[in-house]
Every structure is written in C-alpha cells, then in structure tokens.
Short mmCIF file of C-alpha atoms in Angstrom, two decimals:
data_model
loop_
_atom_site.label_atom_id
_atom_site.label_comp_id
_atom_site.label_asym_id
_atom_site.label_seq_id
_atom_site.Cartn_x
_atom_site.Cartn_y
_atom_site.Cartn_z
CA MET A 1056 113.22 144.48 145.98
CA LYS A 1057 112.57 140.93 147.02
CA ASP A 1058 110.29 140.49 144.00
CA VAL A 1059 113.10 141.80 141.72
CA ILE A 1060 115.49 139.10 143.00
CA THR A 1061 112.81 136.39 142.72
CA ILE A 1062 112.09 137.25 139.10
CA LEU A 1063 115.82 137.69 138.41
CA ASN A 1064 116.60 134.23 139.82
CA ARG A 1065 113.96 132.61 137.74
CA GLU A 1066 115.02 134.27 134.48
CA LEU A 1067 118.71 133.68 135.09
CA LYS A 1068 118.07 130.02 135.78
CA SER A 1069 115.97 129.71 132.55
CA TYR A 1070 119.07 130.89 130.50
CA PHE A 1071 121.04 128.00 131.91
CA ASP A 1072 118.14 125.45 132.08
CA SER A 1073 118.00 125.35 128.29
CA PRO A 1074 120.73 124.63 125.78
CA ILE A 1075 120.16 128.09 124.21
CA GLY A 1076 122.25 129.80 126.94
CA TYR A 1077 125.22 127.49 126.28
CA VAL A 1078 124.93 127.70 122.54
CA PHE A 1079 124.84 131.52 122.76
CA ILE A 1080 127.97 131.61 124.98
CA THR A 1081 129.83 129.21 122.78
CA VAL A 1082 129.03 130.98 119.50
CA PHE A 1083 129.85 134.33 121.04
CA LEU A 1084 133.28 133.15 122.32
CA VAL A 1085 134.26 131.33 119.14
CA LEU A 1086 133.23 134.12 116.89
CA SER A 1087 134.88 136.92 118.93
CA GLY A 1088 138.09 134.82 119.39
CA TRP A 1089 138.28 133.98 115.72
CA LEU A 1090 137.67 137.57 114.57
CA PHE A 1091 140.14 138.89 117.01
CA TYR A 1092 143.01 136.47 116.40
CA SER A 1093 142.63 136.49 112.62
CA GLY A 1094 143.92 140.07 112.62
CA PHE A 1095 145.86 140.22 115.81
CA PHE A 1096 149.19 138.70 114.57
CA LEU A 1097 149.10 140.89 111.39
CA VAL A 1098 148.67 144.13 113.34
CA ASN A 1099 151.31 142.93 115.85
CA GLN A 1100 150.05 145.20 118.66
CA ALA A 1101 149.38 144.08 122.23
CA SER A 1102 145.91 145.55 122.52
CA LEU A 1103 142.33 144.45 122.49
CA ARG A 1104 141.42 147.29 120.09
CA ALA A 1105 140.26 144.85 117.33
CA PHE A 1106 137.91 143.07 119.70
CA PHE A 1107 136.36 146.25 121.03
CA ASP A 1108 136.00 147.68 117.50
CA LEU A 1109 133.98 144.62 116.54
CA LEU A 1110 131.83 144.51 119.64
CA PRO A 1111 129.10 147.00 118.71
CA TRP A 1112 128.55 144.88 115.52
CA MET A 1113 128.54 141.63 117.39
CA TYR A 1114 126.11 142.94 119.96
CA LEU A 1115 123.83 144.02 117.17
CA PHE A 1116 122.95 140.40 116.49
CA PHE A 1117 123.79 138.71 119.82
CA VAL A 1118 121.93 140.93 122.20
CA PRO A 1119 118.47 140.79 120.53
CA ALA A 1120 118.93 137.08 120.57
CA VAL A 1121 119.44 137.19 124.39
CA THR A 1122 116.32 139.41 124.94
CA MET A 1123 113.96 138.09 122.26
CA ARG A 1124 112.36 135.49 124.55
CA LEU A 1125 111.95 137.75 127.59
CA TRP A 1126 108.42 138.82 126.88
CA SER A 1127 107.56 137.01 123.60
CA GLU A 1128 107.83 133.64 125.38
CA GLU A 1129 105.53 134.82 128.18
CA ASN A 1130 102.96 136.02 125.65
CA LYS A 1131 103.17 132.88 123.52
CA GLN A 1132 102.95 130.40 126.35
CA GLY A 1133 100.24 132.42 128.04
CA THR A 1134 102.35 132.68 131.20
CA MET A 1135 101.77 136.42 130.89
CA GLU A 1136 98.36 135.89 132.46
CA LEU A 1137 100.01 133.94 135.37
CA LEU A 1138 102.69 136.61 135.93
CA MET A 1139 100.48 139.62 135.71
CA THR A 1140 97.96 138.20 138.10
CA LEU A 1141 100.61 137.54 140.73
CA PRO A 1142 101.08 140.17 143.48
CA VAL A 1143 104.10 141.84 141.84
CA ARG A 1144 104.51 145.31 140.40
CA ASP A 1145 105.20 145.68 136.70
CA ILE A 1146 108.37 147.75 137.40
CA ASP A 1147 109.78 144.88 139.53
CA VAL A 1148 109.19 142.38 136.82
CA VAL A 1149 110.79 144.63 134.17
CA ILE A 1150 113.84 145.30 136.33
CA GLY A 1151 114.19 141.62 137.33
CA LYS A 1152 114.04 140.47 133.76
CA PHE A 1153 116.54 143.19 132.62
CA LEU A 1154 119.00 142.40 135.33
CA ALA A 1155 118.87 138.66 134.50
CA SER A 1156 119.72 139.35 130.88
CA PHE A 1157 122.33 141.86 131.99
CA MET A 1158 124.12 139.38 134.19
CA PHE A 1159 123.99 136.72 131.51
CA LEU A 1160 125.52 139.04 128.92
CA THR A 1161 128.10 140.41 131.34
CA PHE A 1162 129.08 136.89 132.30
CA THR A 1163 129.50 135.97 128.61
CA VAL A 1164 131.60 139.02 127.85
CA PHE A 1165 133.87 138.27 130.84
CA LEU A 1166 134.41 134.79 129.51
CA THR A 1167 136.58 136.54 126.82
CA PHE A 1168 139.26 136.97 129.44
CA PRO A 1169 141.65 134.55 127.65
CA LEU A 1170 142.10 137.39 125.23
CA ILE A 1171 143.64 139.54 127.97
CA LEU A 1172 145.80 136.67 129.04
CA SER A 1173 147.21 136.13 125.57
CA VAL A 1174 147.76 139.86 125.02
CA THR A 1175 149.66 140.22 128.31
CA ALA A 1176 151.60 137.09 127.64
CA LEU A 1177 152.79 138.37 124.22
CA GLY A 1178 153.44 142.00 125.07
CA ARG A 1179 152.90 144.79 127.48
CA PRO A 1180 149.44 146.17 126.79
CA ASP A 1181 148.21 149.41 128.25
CA MET A 1182 145.69 148.28 130.79
CA GLY A 1183 143.62 151.51 130.77
CA PRO A 1184 141.90 150.95 127.41
CA ILE A 1185 141.31 147.28 128.33
CA ILE A 1186 139.59 148.11 131.63
CA GLY A 1187 137.73 150.96 129.95
CA GLY A 1188 136.83 148.78 126.99
CA TYR A 1189 135.20 146.14 129.25
CA LEU A 1190 133.36 148.75 131.34
CA GLY A 1191 132.05 150.27 128.03
CA ALA A 1192 131.21 146.73 126.79
CA VAL A 1193 129.07 146.14 129.89
CA LEU A 1194 127.32 149.51 129.67
CA MET A 1195 126.73 149.35 125.95
CA GLY A 1196 125.45 145.87 126.48
CA GLY A 1197 122.92 147.15 129.02
CA ALA A 1198 121.71 149.75 126.49
CA TYR A 1199 121.31 147.12 123.72
CA LEU A 1200 119.52 144.82 126.14
CA ALA A 1201 117.05 147.44 127.28
CA ILE A 1202 116.22 148.14 123.61
CA GLY A 1203 115.94 144.42 122.75
CA MET A 1204 113.70 143.75 125.73
CA PHE A 1205 111.46 146.60 124.79
CA ALA A 1206 111.18 145.09 121.26
CA SER A 1207 110.26 141.80 122.86
CA SER A 1208 107.32 143.37 124.68
CA LEU A 1209 105.78 144.37 121.36
CA ASN A 1210 105.31 141.00 119.79
CA GLU A 1211 104.76 137.42 120.72
CA ASN A 1212 106.80 136.04 117.72
CA GLN A 1213 110.38 135.64 118.69
CA ILE A 1214 111.68 135.91 115.15
CA ILE A 1215 109.86 139.21 114.65
CA THR A 1216 111.06 140.37 118.05
CA PHE A 1217 114.68 139.50 117.06
CA ILE A 1218 114.48 141.46 113.82
CA LEU A 1219 112.73 144.41 115.53
CA GLY A 1220 115.46 144.44 118.15
CA VAL A 1221 118.20 144.37 115.53
CA VAL A 1222 116.56 147.18 113.59
CA ILE A 1223 116.08 149.50 116.64
CA CYS A 1224 119.65 148.79 117.85
CA PHE A 1225 121.09 149.39 114.51
CA GLY A 1226 119.15 152.65 114.22
CA MET A 1227 120.53 153.76 117.62
CA PHE A 1228 124.01 152.78 116.62
CA ILE A 1229 124.21 154.15 112.98
CA ILE A 1230 122.90 157.69 113.74
CA GLY A 1231 126.17 158.32 115.71
CA GLU A 1232 128.53 156.85 113.03
CA SER A 1233 130.44 158.79 110.41
CA PHE A 1234 128.32 157.17 107.71
CA VAL A 1235 125.33 159.21 108.84
CA LEU A 1236 127.19 162.20 110.33
CA MET A 1237 128.84 162.93 106.99
CA ARG A 1238 125.42 163.19 105.30
CA ALA A 1239 123.45 164.90 108.10
CA PRO A 1240 122.88 168.67 108.19
CA GLY A 1241 125.72 170.35 110.17
CA SER A 1242 123.55 171.53 112.98
CA TRP A 1243 122.33 167.96 113.76
CA VAL A 1244 125.77 166.49 114.04
CA PRO A 1245 126.43 167.20 117.74
CA LEU A 1246 123.03 165.83 118.69
CA LEU A 1247 123.31 162.68 116.63
CA GLN A 1248 126.85 162.15 117.83
CA HIS A 1249 125.59 162.38 121.36
CA LEU A 1250 122.67 160.02 120.73
CA GLY A 1251 124.65 157.31 118.87
CA ILE A 1252 125.42 154.27 120.96
CA GLY A 1253 128.96 153.48 119.54
CA ALA A 1254 130.72 156.80 120.08
CA HIS A 1255 130.32 156.69 123.84
CA PHE A 1256 131.68 153.20 123.84
CA ARG A 1257 134.79 154.24 121.91
CA SER A 1258 135.23 157.16 124.25
CA ILE A 1259 135.18 154.92 127.38
CA GLY A 1260 137.34 152.49 125.49
CA ARG A 1261 140.19 154.98 125.19
CA GLY A 1262 140.54 154.47 128.96
CA VAL A 1263 139.18 157.92 129.89
CA ILE A 1264 136.11 157.31 131.98
CA ASP A 1265 133.89 160.33 131.60
CA SER A 1266 130.78 160.53 133.67
CA ARG A 1267 128.83 161.89 130.73
CA ASN A 1268 129.29 158.59 128.89
CA ILE A 1269 128.13 156.56 131.81
CA ILE A 1270 125.11 158.86 132.28
CA TYR A 1271 124.28 158.42 128.56
CA TYR A 1272 124.12 154.61 128.81
CA LEU A 1273 122.15 154.74 132.09
CA SER A 1274 119.69 157.13 130.47
CA VAL A 1275 119.22 154.84 127.41
CA ILE A 1276 118.67 151.91 129.72
CA GLY A 1277 116.26 153.92 131.92
CA PHE A 1278 114.41 155.24 128.89
CA PHE A 1279 113.78 151.90 127.25
CA LEU A 1280 112.88 150.16 130.50
CA PHE A 1281 110.36 153.01 131.09
CA LEU A 1282 108.91 152.32 127.62
CA ASN A 1283 108.73 148.67 128.53
CA ILE A 1284 106.66 149.38 131.63
CA LYS A 1285 104.48 151.62 129.54
CA ALA A 1286 104.01 148.79 126.97
CA LEU A 1287 102.84 146.51 129.78
CA GLU A 1288 100.44 149.05 131.17
CA ASN A 1289 99.18 149.76 127.61
CA ARG A 1290 98.39 146.08 127.21
CA LYS A 1291 96.30 146.30 130.35
CA GLY A 1292 94.70 149.39 128.85
CA HIS A 1293 95.41 151.79 131.71
CA MET B 1465 83.43 138.90 149.70
CA ILE B 1466 83.14 139.62 145.98
CA SER B 1467 80.97 142.37 144.76
CA VAL B 1468 80.63 143.12 141.03
CA ASN B 1469 78.69 146.10 139.70
CA GLY B 1470 77.80 146.65 136.09
CA LEU B 1471 81.00 145.29 134.60
CA SER B 1472 81.34 145.60 130.82
CA LYS B 1473 84.05 144.86 128.46
CA ARG B 1474 84.18 144.97 124.66
CA PHE B 1475 86.78 143.78 122.20
CA GLY B 1476 86.36 145.87 119.07
CA ALA B 1477 82.73 145.37 117.96
CA THR B 1478 82.02 142.30 120.08
CA VAL B 1479 80.69 142.79 123.61
CA ALA B 1480 82.38 140.10 125.73
CA VAL B 1481 80.85 141.11 129.04
CA ASP B 1482 77.68 143.17 129.13
CA ASN B 1483 76.78 144.90 132.33
CA ILE B 1484 77.18 142.06 134.71
CA SER B 1485 76.46 142.44 138.46
CA PHE B 1486 76.52 139.89 141.20
CA GLN B 1487 77.65 139.34 144.82
CA VAL B 1488 79.33 136.42 146.28
CA PRO B 1489 79.27 136.01 150.11
CA ALA B 1490 82.26 134.44 151.87
CA GLY B 1491 82.33 130.65 151.79
CA GLN B 1492 80.27 130.21 148.63
CA VAL B 1493 81.21 128.08 145.62
CA LEU B 1494 79.90 129.89 142.56
CA GLY B 1495 79.79 128.26 139.15
CA PHE B 1496 79.94 130.30 135.98
CA LEU B 1497 78.14 128.40 133.31
CA GLY B 1498 77.85 129.32 129.74
CA PRO B 1499 78.67 128.09 126.19
CA ASN B 1500 82.14 128.70 124.74
CA GLY B 1501 82.70 132.50 124.15
CA ALA B 1502 79.94 133.54 126.61
CA GLY B 1503 82.25 135.82 128.61
CA LYS B 1504 83.24 133.52 131.52
CA THR B 1505 86.99 133.87 131.02
CA THR B 1506 86.86 137.54 130.34
CA THR B 1507 84.92 138.16 133.61
CA MET B 1508 87.55 136.14 135.45
CA ARG B 1509 90.38 137.98 133.81
CA ILE B 1510 88.87 141.22 134.89
CA LEU B 1511 88.32 140.13 138.44
CA THR B 1512 91.97 138.88 138.68
CA GLY B 1513 93.39 142.15 137.31
CA PHE B 1514 94.64 140.76 134.01
CA LEU B 1515 92.24 142.79 131.88
CA PRO B 1516 90.69 146.20 132.62
CA ALA B 1517 86.98 146.61 132.33
CA ASP B 1518 85.55 149.33 130.07
CA SER B 1519 82.98 150.25 132.68
CA GLY B 1520 81.68 149.12 136.00
CA THR B 1521 83.40 148.31 139.29
CA ALA B 1522 84.21 145.38 141.46
CA THR B 1523 85.60 144.83 144.89
CA ILE B 1524 87.16 141.72 146.31
CA ALA B 1525 87.54 141.39 150.06
CA GLY B 1526 86.85 145.10 150.26
CA TYR B 1527 89.54 146.09 147.76
CA ASP B 1528 88.83 147.79 144.47
CA ILE B 1529 90.05 145.57 141.63
CA PHE B 1530 91.49 148.46 139.64
CA ASP B 1531 92.79 150.90 142.18
CA GLN B 1532 94.01 148.26 144.69
CA SER B 1533 94.96 145.54 142.27
CA LEU B 1534 98.02 144.39 144.22
CA ASP B 1535 95.92 143.90 147.40
CA VAL B 1536 93.35 141.95 145.46
CA ARG B 1537 95.97 139.84 143.71
CA LYS B 1538 97.54 138.92 147.09
CA ARG B 1539 94.22 137.46 148.32
CA ILE B 1540 93.33 135.52 145.18
CA GLY B 1541 94.54 132.21 143.92
CA TYR B 1542 93.97 132.08 140.18
CA LEU B 1543 94.07 129.18 137.82
CA PRO B 1544 93.94 130.65 134.23
CA GLU B 1545 92.30 128.79 131.33
CA ASN B 1546 94.57 125.90 130.10
CA ALA B 1547 96.81 126.35 133.13
CA PRO B 1548 99.69 128.30 131.48
CA LEU B 1549 103.02 127.38 133.22
CA TYR B 1550 106.72 127.82 132.60
CA MET B 1551 107.37 124.63 130.58
CA ASP B 1552 111.12 124.71 131.11
CA MET B 1553 110.99 124.69 134.87
CA GLU B 1554 110.93 121.68 137.10
CA VAL B 1555 107.82 121.30 139.30
CA PRO B 1556 109.55 122.11 142.67
CA ASP B 1557 111.40 125.11 141.26
CA PHE B 1558 108.17 126.47 139.81
CA LEU B 1559 106.29 126.06 143.11
CA HIS B 1560 109.17 127.60 144.97
CA PHE B 1561 109.05 130.57 142.60
CA ILE B 1562 105.39 131.09 143.16
CA ALA B 1563 105.75 130.64 146.93
CA SER B 1564 108.41 133.36 147.15
CA ILE B 1565 106.58 135.83 144.95
CA ARG B 1566 103.50 135.13 147.09
CA LYS B 1567 105.57 136.29 150.09
CA ILE B 1568 105.46 133.05 151.97
CA PRO B 1569 108.26 133.43 154.57
CA LYS B 1570 111.37 131.55 153.51
CA LEU B 1571 111.28 129.15 156.47
CA GLU B 1572 107.69 128.21 155.76
CA ILE B 1573 108.06 127.53 152.11
CA PRO B 1574 109.06 123.85 152.51
CA LYS B 1575 106.00 123.25 154.69
CA SER B 1576 103.61 125.03 152.27
CA MET B 1577 105.13 123.06 149.38
CA LYS B 1578 104.68 119.79 151.15
CA ARG B 1579 101.09 120.64 151.99
CA ILE B 1580 100.24 121.51 148.35
CA ILE B 1581 102.07 118.58 146.89
CA ASP B 1582 100.04 116.11 149.03
CA LEU B 1583 96.82 118.07 148.34
CA CYS B 1584 97.25 118.05 144.58
CA GLY B 1585 98.92 114.59 144.34
CA LEU B 1586 102.15 115.78 142.79
CA LYS B 1587 104.60 113.49 144.50
CA LEU B 1588 105.27 111.37 141.48
CA VAL B 1589 106.23 114.28 139.26
CA MET B 1590 108.47 116.22 141.63
CA HIS B 1591 111.50 115.75 139.57
CA LYS B 1592 110.10 116.43 136.17
CA ARG B 1593 110.01 119.43 133.94
CA ILE B 1594 106.50 120.90 133.58
CA GLY B 1595 106.88 120.55 129.77
CA GLU B 1596 107.14 116.76 130.21
CA LEU B 1597 103.92 116.48 132.17
CA SER B 1598 100.59 115.32 130.84
CA LYS B 1599 97.76 117.65 130.52
CA GLY B 1600 96.11 116.31 133.72
CA TYR B 1601 99.31 116.85 135.80
CA ARG B 1602 99.82 120.30 134.37
CA GLN B 1603 96.31 121.15 135.47
CA ARG B 1604 97.18 119.87 138.97
CA VAL B 1605 100.42 122.02 139.05
CA GLY B 1606 98.18 124.92 137.94
CA LEU B 1607 95.89 124.18 140.89
CA ALA B 1608 98.85 123.84 143.19
CA GLN B 1609 100.21 127.30 142.29
CA ALA B 1610 96.80 128.80 142.79
CA MET B 1611 96.51 127.39 146.30
CA ILE B 1612 100.01 127.36 147.68
CA HIS B 1613 99.49 130.54 149.68
CA ASN B 1614 96.18 129.24 151.10
CA PRO B 1615 94.16 132.21 149.66
CA ASP B 1616 90.65 133.10 150.86
CA ILE B 1617 89.42 133.42 147.31
CA LEU B 1618 90.00 131.04 144.51
CA VAL B 1619 89.29 131.81 140.84
CA LEU B 1620 89.46 128.70 138.70
CA ASP B 1621 88.89 128.79 135.00
CA GLU B 1622 87.77 125.33 133.84
CA PRO B 1623 89.58 123.51 136.62
CA THR B 1624 88.80 119.99 135.35
CA SER B 1625 89.56 120.45 131.70
CA GLY B 1626 92.00 117.82 130.38
CA LEU B 1627 91.62 115.56 133.42
CA ASP B 1628 90.53 111.89 133.33
CA PRO B 1629 87.27 110.88 135.02
CA ASN B 1630 88.97 109.76 138.21
CA GLN B 1631 90.90 113.04 138.46
CA ILE B 1632 87.76 114.97 137.69
CA ILE B 1633 86.02 113.39 140.75
CA GLU B 1634 89.12 114.04 142.91
CA ILE B 1635 89.30 117.71 141.89
CA ARG B 1636 85.57 118.18 142.39
CA GLU B 1637 85.86 116.69 145.88
CA LEU B 1638 88.84 118.97 146.57
CA ILE B 1639 86.86 122.01 145.39
CA ARG B 1640 83.91 120.98 147.61
CA GLU B 1641 86.22 120.53 150.56
CA LEU B 1642 87.88 123.93 149.95
CA GLY B 1643 84.46 125.50 149.50
CA GLN B 1644 83.73 124.83 153.18
CA GLU B 1645 85.98 127.73 154.22
CA LYS B 1646 86.91 129.53 150.98
CA THR B 1647 85.13 131.55 148.43
CA VAL B 1648 85.40 129.89 145.07
CA ILE B 1649 84.47 131.05 141.54
CA LEU B 1650 84.82 128.46 138.94
CA SER B 1651 83.82 128.32 135.27
CA THR B 1652 82.81 125.39 133.20
CA HIS B 1653 80.67 124.26 130.38
CA ILE B 1654 80.27 120.82 131.83
CA LEU B 1655 76.85 120.76 133.42
CA PRO B 1656 77.09 117.94 135.91
CA GLU B 1657 80.13 119.64 137.31
CA VAL B 1658 78.24 122.66 138.67
CA THR B 1659 75.52 120.52 140.23
CA ALA B 1660 78.29 118.42 141.86
CA THR B 1661 80.28 121.25 143.19
CA CYS B 1662 78.51 124.60 143.32
CA ASP B 1663 76.26 126.25 145.88
CA ARG B 1664 75.14 128.70 143.26
CA ILE B 1665 75.09 128.97 139.51
CA LEU B 1666 75.33 132.01 137.24
CA ILE B 1667 74.52 131.33 133.63
CA ILE B 1668 76.11 133.72 131.19
CA HIS B 1669 75.17 133.97 127.60
CA LYS B 1670 76.61 136.52 125.06
CA GLY B 1671 78.14 138.48 127.88
CA LYS B 1672 74.81 138.88 129.79
CA LEU B 1673 73.74 137.28 133.05
CA VAL B 1674 70.67 135.12 132.09
CA ALA B 1675 70.12 133.12 135.31
CA ASP B 1676 71.27 133.17 138.96
CA GLY B 1677 70.42 130.69 141.62
CA THR B 1678 71.08 127.44 143.40
CA PRO B 1679 71.07 124.28 141.20
CA LYS B 1680 67.69 123.48 142.83
CA GLU B 1681 66.20 126.85 142.12
CA LEU B 1682 67.29 126.78 138.56
CA SER B 1683 65.70 123.43 138.04
CA GLY B 1684 62.32 125.08 138.78
CA HIS B 1685 63.09 127.97 136.40
CA GLU B 1686 60.40 129.41 134.20
CA SER B 1687 61.71 127.78 131.14
CA GLY B 1688 62.01 124.36 132.68
CA ARG B 1689 58.76 123.49 134.37
CA SER B 1690 58.44 119.92 135.72
CA THR B 1691 55.99 117.42 134.39
CA LEU B 1692 54.04 114.74 136.20
CA TRP B 1693 53.39 111.65 134.10
CA VAL B 1694 50.31 109.73 134.97
CA THR B 1695 49.09 106.49 133.24
CA VAL B 1696 45.56 105.23 134.07
CA ASN B 1697 43.37 102.47 132.59
CA ASP B 1698 40.66 104.79 131.35
CA LYS B 1699 40.76 105.86 127.64
CA SER B 1700 37.93 108.44 127.98
CA SER B 1701 38.43 112.15 128.41
CA ASN B 1702 37.39 111.93 132.09
CA PRO B 1703 40.81 111.61 133.68
CA LEU B 1704 42.18 114.52 131.62
CA ASP B 1705 39.28 116.84 132.75
CA ILE B 1706 39.56 115.83 136.40
CA LEU B 1707 43.30 115.83 136.73
CA SER B 1708 43.66 119.18 135.01
CA ASN B 1709 41.59 120.81 137.83
CA LEU B 1710 43.92 119.63 140.59
CA THR B 1711 45.79 122.43 142.39
CA GLY B 1712 49.32 122.86 141.17
CA VAL B 1713 48.52 121.72 137.65
CA GLU B 1714 48.90 124.37 134.98
CA SER B 1715 47.75 122.31 132.02
CA ALA B 1716 47.18 118.68 131.13
CA PHE B 1717 47.56 116.85 127.84
CA SER B 1718 46.92 113.32 126.72
CA HIS B 1719 50.28 111.90 125.60
CA SER B 1720 49.34 108.51 124.21
CA VAL B 1721 46.81 105.69 124.43
CA PHE B 1722 47.93 102.05 124.45
CA ASP B 1723 46.79 98.65 125.79
CA GLU B 1724 43.57 100.11 127.18
CA LYS B 1725 45.55 102.74 129.05
CA GLN B 1726 46.05 106.40 128.66
CA ARG B 1727 49.26 108.37 129.44
CA ILE B 1728 48.61 111.94 130.61
CA GLY B 1729 51.14 114.63 131.12
CA LEU B 1730 50.49 117.27 133.71
CA LYS B 1731 52.46 120.48 133.34
CA LEU B 1732 53.05 121.68 136.94
CA LYS B 1733 53.31 125.18 138.35
CA ALA B 1734 56.67 126.10 139.81
CA GLY B 1735 57.42 124.18 142.98
CA ALA B 1736 54.18 122.10 142.85
CA ASN B 1737 54.07 118.29 142.94
CA PRO B 1738 50.42 117.05 143.36
CA ALA B 1739 51.44 113.36 143.10
CA GLU B 1740 49.54 112.39 146.29
CA ASP B 1741 46.40 114.18 145.01
CA VAL B 1742 46.65 112.28 141.80
CA PHE B 1743 46.83 109.07 143.66
CA GLN B 1744 43.89 110.02 145.90
CA THR B 1745 41.86 111.01 142.87
CA SER B 1746 42.62 107.75 141.12
CA VAL B 1747 41.43 105.76 144.01
CA GLU B 1748 38.18 107.87 144.30
CA HIS B 1749 37.47 107.21 140.56
CA GLY B 1750 38.57 103.59 140.63
CA TRP B 1751 41.42 104.01 138.08
CA MET B 1752 44.30 101.63 138.09
CA LEU B 1753 47.36 103.80 138.34
CA SER B 1754 50.31 102.17 136.41
CA GLU B 1755 52.64 105.18 136.27
CA LEU B 1756 53.18 108.15 138.39
CA TYR B 1757 56.49 109.81 137.48
CA HIS B 1758 57.62 113.28 138.36
CA GLU B 1759 60.02 114.59 135.69
CA THR B 1760 61.98 117.62 136.77
CA ALA B 1761 63.68 119.79 134.14
CA THR B 1762 67.30 119.10 134.12
CA LEU B 1763 69.92 121.74 134.14
CA GLU B 1764 70.67 120.70 130.56
CA ASP B 1765 67.07 121.68 129.49
CA ILE B 1766 67.37 125.08 131.24
CA PHE B 1767 70.80 125.69 129.97
CA GLY B 1768 69.59 124.83 126.43
CA GLN B 1769 66.55 127.12 126.74
CA LEU B 1770 68.46 130.10 128.09
CA THR B 1771 71.47 129.99 125.78
CA LYS B 1772 69.70 129.26 122.49
#
C-alpha cells in the first residue's frame, strides 16, 4: 500500500511538473465549455445534458493523451530498468500509475464546475442527472484510462500508444452504440449493449444509480489493469 | 554472497550469456571485463531481476533471484547502463522517491539523503532537474540512487562512463572504499579500471567466461607469459645456449645485434623470474650486462588474446 502511494505521488507530480498537464486541462476546459455553450442557449434547457452527451467522444481523444506516457516514457527513457529492479511489486506500480492518472482526470473533470454554476444561475436544473452524470463521467474515465494505460504498456512510441489507445477505446465504445446494434445479429444485441462503454454512462447519467453499471466499470478497469500486469510479466518472460 | 550456476540467456538466434557460473564471496570487488556485446549487461540484468534467464540458477545473499526476486532486489543497489533516470524530476525529489520505495523510515530519509549527497558530491545540483544535468552528474545521481539504502551488494554497469578523468578517479576511490565492506560487481571495458578497483576479474567473451582470477593471476595467464630481456656484449651464440638452460626459462631467442652487443629474449615459465641467475651467469662468463628487463604481459595483452 505504501508503495502504491509512493508511485502515485511521483506520477501525479510529473503531470504537474511539466507543461503538458496544464495544456491538457486548459484544452479540455475550453473545448468542453465552448461545445456546451454553443448549443446551450438554443436548446434553452437548464441541464448539462449536452455536456455529458459529448463526454464519451471527448474522452476518446483526451484520455489516451493522459495515459500515453505512463509506460511508453519509462520504456523510452530506460527508467523501466530502474523501476523494475526496485523492490516493488508489479501490481503496486500498475495501481499507483492508474490512480495517479485517475486523480488527474477526475480533477480536470471537476474543473468544469462553472457549468453547474451557470446552469443553476439561469434555471432550476434537476440535480439528479447532474450528480449521476459526474459520477458516470468519473467511472467511465477510469475505464478509458485503464484501456489507455494498457495500450501504453505495449509500445514505447507515445504516438503509436495514443493511436492504439484511441482505437481500443473507440472499439469498446462503438460496440454498444446504435450504429453497431442496428447491424448486429439480434442475439448479440444484449451482450454488445452490455459491453459498450457509453450505454452505462447514459444510464447513470439519468440519475438512477444502478449497481450493475458501477460493477461494469469496475470490471472493465480491473480487467485492463490485469492485462497490464500480465503485459509487464510477459516482458520479463515469466 | 553471490552464487551463479550455469546461467544462459539467448535473444533469438544470438546467445548473450552462455552457461556462466561463478561465486562471489562477501566483501569482494568483482570486475566484469569484456568487449562490447560480450554479455556483461545481460548478466547483470539477470542478477538484478530485470531479465529472466533461459536456464541456470543464481542466489544472492541466499535468496533465489527468480523465486525471491523482491528479497534480492531489497538487498541490491543497481546502477543500470547509462544511468536511466526520471529526467523531469529534481534531484532531491528523485532521491526522496527512491528512499521511500527502498523503505527507509520516513524520519531517517533526510539523514540518508544528506549522507549520499556528500558521498556522491551532489550538493551543487540539489535544485536542478535531472534532465539539465551533465552526463557526469547524472552518473553520480545514478550511483546515489544505487547506494542510498546502504545495500550490502552493489551492481554497477559501467560506473565511470561519461565521467571526466578527475571524476573517474573519485568514483574508483569510492568503489574501493565501499569494497572494504560491501560486495561489488562492476562491469567495464576500460582495462586500467579493473586493475585499479577490483580484487578479481572475470573476462567474458561472446557470452562465455574465458578467464577468472585476480589481476595478478591473470597477468601470468597462459596466453600472456612474461619475457626477460637481456643484453650482453657477446655476439656469439654462447649466451643464447647458456641462458636457455637456466631454470624457469622456457625458450630463448636472439632479438637483435647492435654495437657489439646482443639482445636476447627469454620466454619465462609461469611465475618464474630468473633475473638473479642471469646476473650470476653473466658474471661467471665475464659478460657486460647492459640490460636486464622483466616485461610482464599486461592485462591488455591477455584481454586481446582471449577476446580475439
């Protein structure tokens, strides 16, 4: 546990030690704000629906950018050799790195709170979907992060890692969307619907917090972190 | 302290480490010597748990390097080749990170850091990012992270690479000092370095162990016999016949004749040096001796012979 915190501290600090962290936060906030407000006054509804509808798409490009350096950088700089010969278990490193990226993303998402302020100032929004939406945003973020981090463990080139992350995340997202569901064989639909990342988010976002949705995201996170540990072990040839 | 048994590792078709076995008792400074690509780094990576071996076993401080990797890693300080470090971290942050992951109790971390900063001469760069440091300073930070937890065993892959001559001498002295109480394995392809720092040398070539001994023992190695050069004022074949019969001389040859003098080379048997007998013989035969020089094979000669 102590090792997890040590790794987490170092990773979290490295997000804020370099300009990349600040650039990421700024771009995320500007883009989400702009996309939200551009439709907000036309729809004339006091809700964050437009923001949450966009979020899975924004995550698709933002989250792999957060995770691309997690392992690729270690492999490229050769610090992997340093890290893997320190007396720390692989699982602790994986969890520490994941939690650091998770805290960074969660922090960024909560910086969108001015959206809530402006919506409450202009109307009387239903707080259920807003709270649910943020909870879903955090959980879905975790799932995207676990996928992106796994992609990062596969390659030392950050660009390739980023693209790989986008592709896997997109795959996980699109299988549950109507675009695919309409074309899939009927018997597959329930399974695909359950596996898709976006549907659970929309379900939580309606303000109804169902444990099945939470379990889904925790399983996706657990599964990809497990693959990540396996990828590390595989590199060592065990 | 370290016991290696039949370690082998291949990458695709190339055999990087080929059935290597050796023991290192506690308190010995062992030098791995070999040309580039001989398998030094691979052996060290296996010992430190970074790479698995294909076959063979090894124990460090009684712990198996594969089954008890964490216990082994706790007891080792490792400086990987080229000292890879987190370039975006500041020196104190980095050392603090290593200290906490090495389980140095929180209250003792400042003390450990101060000790290692003094030892490695890092005072002047304490507020710099590692990425801004010169190669020499990075190497020192690498050494500092390897030694901050005061390990019993140090594995140093080319510890002096990138350092200037003064720093090289400092680091060698440091290693010799550490070697008084610690077990050290270091690799290098700089020959004077091993003679200056190591109690024992292993020469590795194409993954195989080709020589093992103290610097002194290796100098008397088969492939590097010493020669006794004798110059006398007698151009006849007499001196050659007489000198070649002395004990300890394996063969004699006439090297050159000049100014009424003859230079003779005596190839000596291992460990022999009949210089006094040569002097005595010269006196008995009335030769004027103008040169008597014992040329030992240098480590360079032996290294060149063994790794051709």
